[in-house]
PDB file of C-alpha atoms in Angstrom:
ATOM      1  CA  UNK A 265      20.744  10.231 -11.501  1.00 78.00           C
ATOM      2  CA  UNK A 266      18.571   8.786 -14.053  1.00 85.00           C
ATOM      3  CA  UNK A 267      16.969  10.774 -17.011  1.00 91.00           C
ATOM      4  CA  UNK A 268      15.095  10.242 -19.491  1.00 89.00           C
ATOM      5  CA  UNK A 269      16.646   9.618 -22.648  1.00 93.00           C
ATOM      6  CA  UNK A 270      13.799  11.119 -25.006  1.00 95.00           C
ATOM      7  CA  UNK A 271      10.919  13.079 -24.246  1.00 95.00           C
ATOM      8  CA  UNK A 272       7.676  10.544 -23.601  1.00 95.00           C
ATOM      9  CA  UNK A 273       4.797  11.833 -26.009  1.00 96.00           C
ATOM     10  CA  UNK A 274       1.183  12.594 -24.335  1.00 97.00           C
ATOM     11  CA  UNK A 275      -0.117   9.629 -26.260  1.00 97.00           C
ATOM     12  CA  UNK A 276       2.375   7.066 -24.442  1.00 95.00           C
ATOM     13  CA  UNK A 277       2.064   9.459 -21.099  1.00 94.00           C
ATOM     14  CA  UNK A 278      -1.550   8.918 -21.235  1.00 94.00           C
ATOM     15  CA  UNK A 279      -1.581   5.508 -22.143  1.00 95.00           C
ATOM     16  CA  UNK A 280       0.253   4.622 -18.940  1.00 93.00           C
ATOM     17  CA  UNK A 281      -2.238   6.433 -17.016  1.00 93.00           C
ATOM     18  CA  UNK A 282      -5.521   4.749 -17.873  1.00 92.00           C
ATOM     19  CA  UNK A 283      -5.782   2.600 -15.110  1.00 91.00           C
ATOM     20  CA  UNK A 284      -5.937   5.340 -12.872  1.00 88.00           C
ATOM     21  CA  UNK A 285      -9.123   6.246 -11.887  1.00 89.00           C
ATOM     22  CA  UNK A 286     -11.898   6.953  -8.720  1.00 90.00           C
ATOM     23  CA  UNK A 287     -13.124   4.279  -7.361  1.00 90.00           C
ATOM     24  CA  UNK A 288     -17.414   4.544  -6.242  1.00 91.00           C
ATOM     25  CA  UNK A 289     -16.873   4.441  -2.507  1.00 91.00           C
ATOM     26  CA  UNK A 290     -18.828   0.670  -1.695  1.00 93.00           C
ATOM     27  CA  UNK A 291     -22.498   1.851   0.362  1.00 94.00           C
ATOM     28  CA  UNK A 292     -24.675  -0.236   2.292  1.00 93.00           C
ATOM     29  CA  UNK A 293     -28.212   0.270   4.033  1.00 93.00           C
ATOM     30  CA  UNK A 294     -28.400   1.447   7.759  1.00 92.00           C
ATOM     31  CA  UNK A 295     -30.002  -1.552   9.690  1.00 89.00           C
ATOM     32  CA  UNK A 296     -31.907   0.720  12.162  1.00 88.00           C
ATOM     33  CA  UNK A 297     -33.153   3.849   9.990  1.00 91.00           C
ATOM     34  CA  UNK A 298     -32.602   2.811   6.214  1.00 91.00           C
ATOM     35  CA  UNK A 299     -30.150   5.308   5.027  1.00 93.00           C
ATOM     36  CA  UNK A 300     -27.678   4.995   2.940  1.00 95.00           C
ATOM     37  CA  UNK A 301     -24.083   4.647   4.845  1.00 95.00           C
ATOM     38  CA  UNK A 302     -20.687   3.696   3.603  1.00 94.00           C
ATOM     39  CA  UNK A 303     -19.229   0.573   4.682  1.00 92.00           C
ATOM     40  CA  UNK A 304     -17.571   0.978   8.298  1.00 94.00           C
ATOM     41  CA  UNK A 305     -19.028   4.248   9.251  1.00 94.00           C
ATOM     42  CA  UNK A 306     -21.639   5.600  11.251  1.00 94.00           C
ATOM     43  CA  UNK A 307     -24.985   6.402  10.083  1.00 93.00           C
ATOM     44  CA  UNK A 308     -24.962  10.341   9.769  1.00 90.00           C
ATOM     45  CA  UNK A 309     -28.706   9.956  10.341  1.00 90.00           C
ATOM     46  CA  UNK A 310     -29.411   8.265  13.491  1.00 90.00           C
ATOM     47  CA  UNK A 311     -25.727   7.747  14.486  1.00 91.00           C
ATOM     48  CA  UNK A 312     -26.082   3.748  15.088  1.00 92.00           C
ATOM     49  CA  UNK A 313     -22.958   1.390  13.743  1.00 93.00           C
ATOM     50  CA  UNK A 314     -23.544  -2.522  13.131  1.00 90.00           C
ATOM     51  CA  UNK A 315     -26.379  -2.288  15.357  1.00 88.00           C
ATOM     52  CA  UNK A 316     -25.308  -0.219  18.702  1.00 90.00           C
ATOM     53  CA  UNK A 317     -25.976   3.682  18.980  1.00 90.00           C
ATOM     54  CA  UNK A 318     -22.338   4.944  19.305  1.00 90.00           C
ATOM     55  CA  UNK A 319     -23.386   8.520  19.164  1.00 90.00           C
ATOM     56  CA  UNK A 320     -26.364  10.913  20.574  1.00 89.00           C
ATOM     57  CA  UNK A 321     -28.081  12.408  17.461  1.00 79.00           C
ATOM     58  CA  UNK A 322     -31.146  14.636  17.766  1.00 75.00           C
ATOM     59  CA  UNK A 323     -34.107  13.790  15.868  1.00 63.00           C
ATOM     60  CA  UNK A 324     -36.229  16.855  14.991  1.00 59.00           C
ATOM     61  CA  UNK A 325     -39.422  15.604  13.045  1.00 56.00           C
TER      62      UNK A 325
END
């Protein structure tokens, strides 16, 4: 089994690990009410996705 032949120092250790990071999820504009949505979901506001109602939502005003 491998091991390590040294100990790897938090600089190097953190070093290696920069390019790990969150990622902003990519949003886009609901074509039917305006709200913001991310890409390949349905609107939480009206409940329409790429242009056809897919769910019933209730909208109290």
């Amino acid at each position: 089994m491998a091991h390590p032949k040294s100990k790897t120092s938090k600089t190097r250790r953190d070093k290696r690990r920069t390019h790990y990071k969150a990622t902003l999820p990519t949003l886009a504009t609901c074509s039917n009410c305006g709200a913001t949505v991310k890409y390949h979901h349905i609107c939480p506001e009206c409940g329409y996705y790429r242009g056809k109602q897919v769910i019933e939502k209730d909208i109290a005003v």
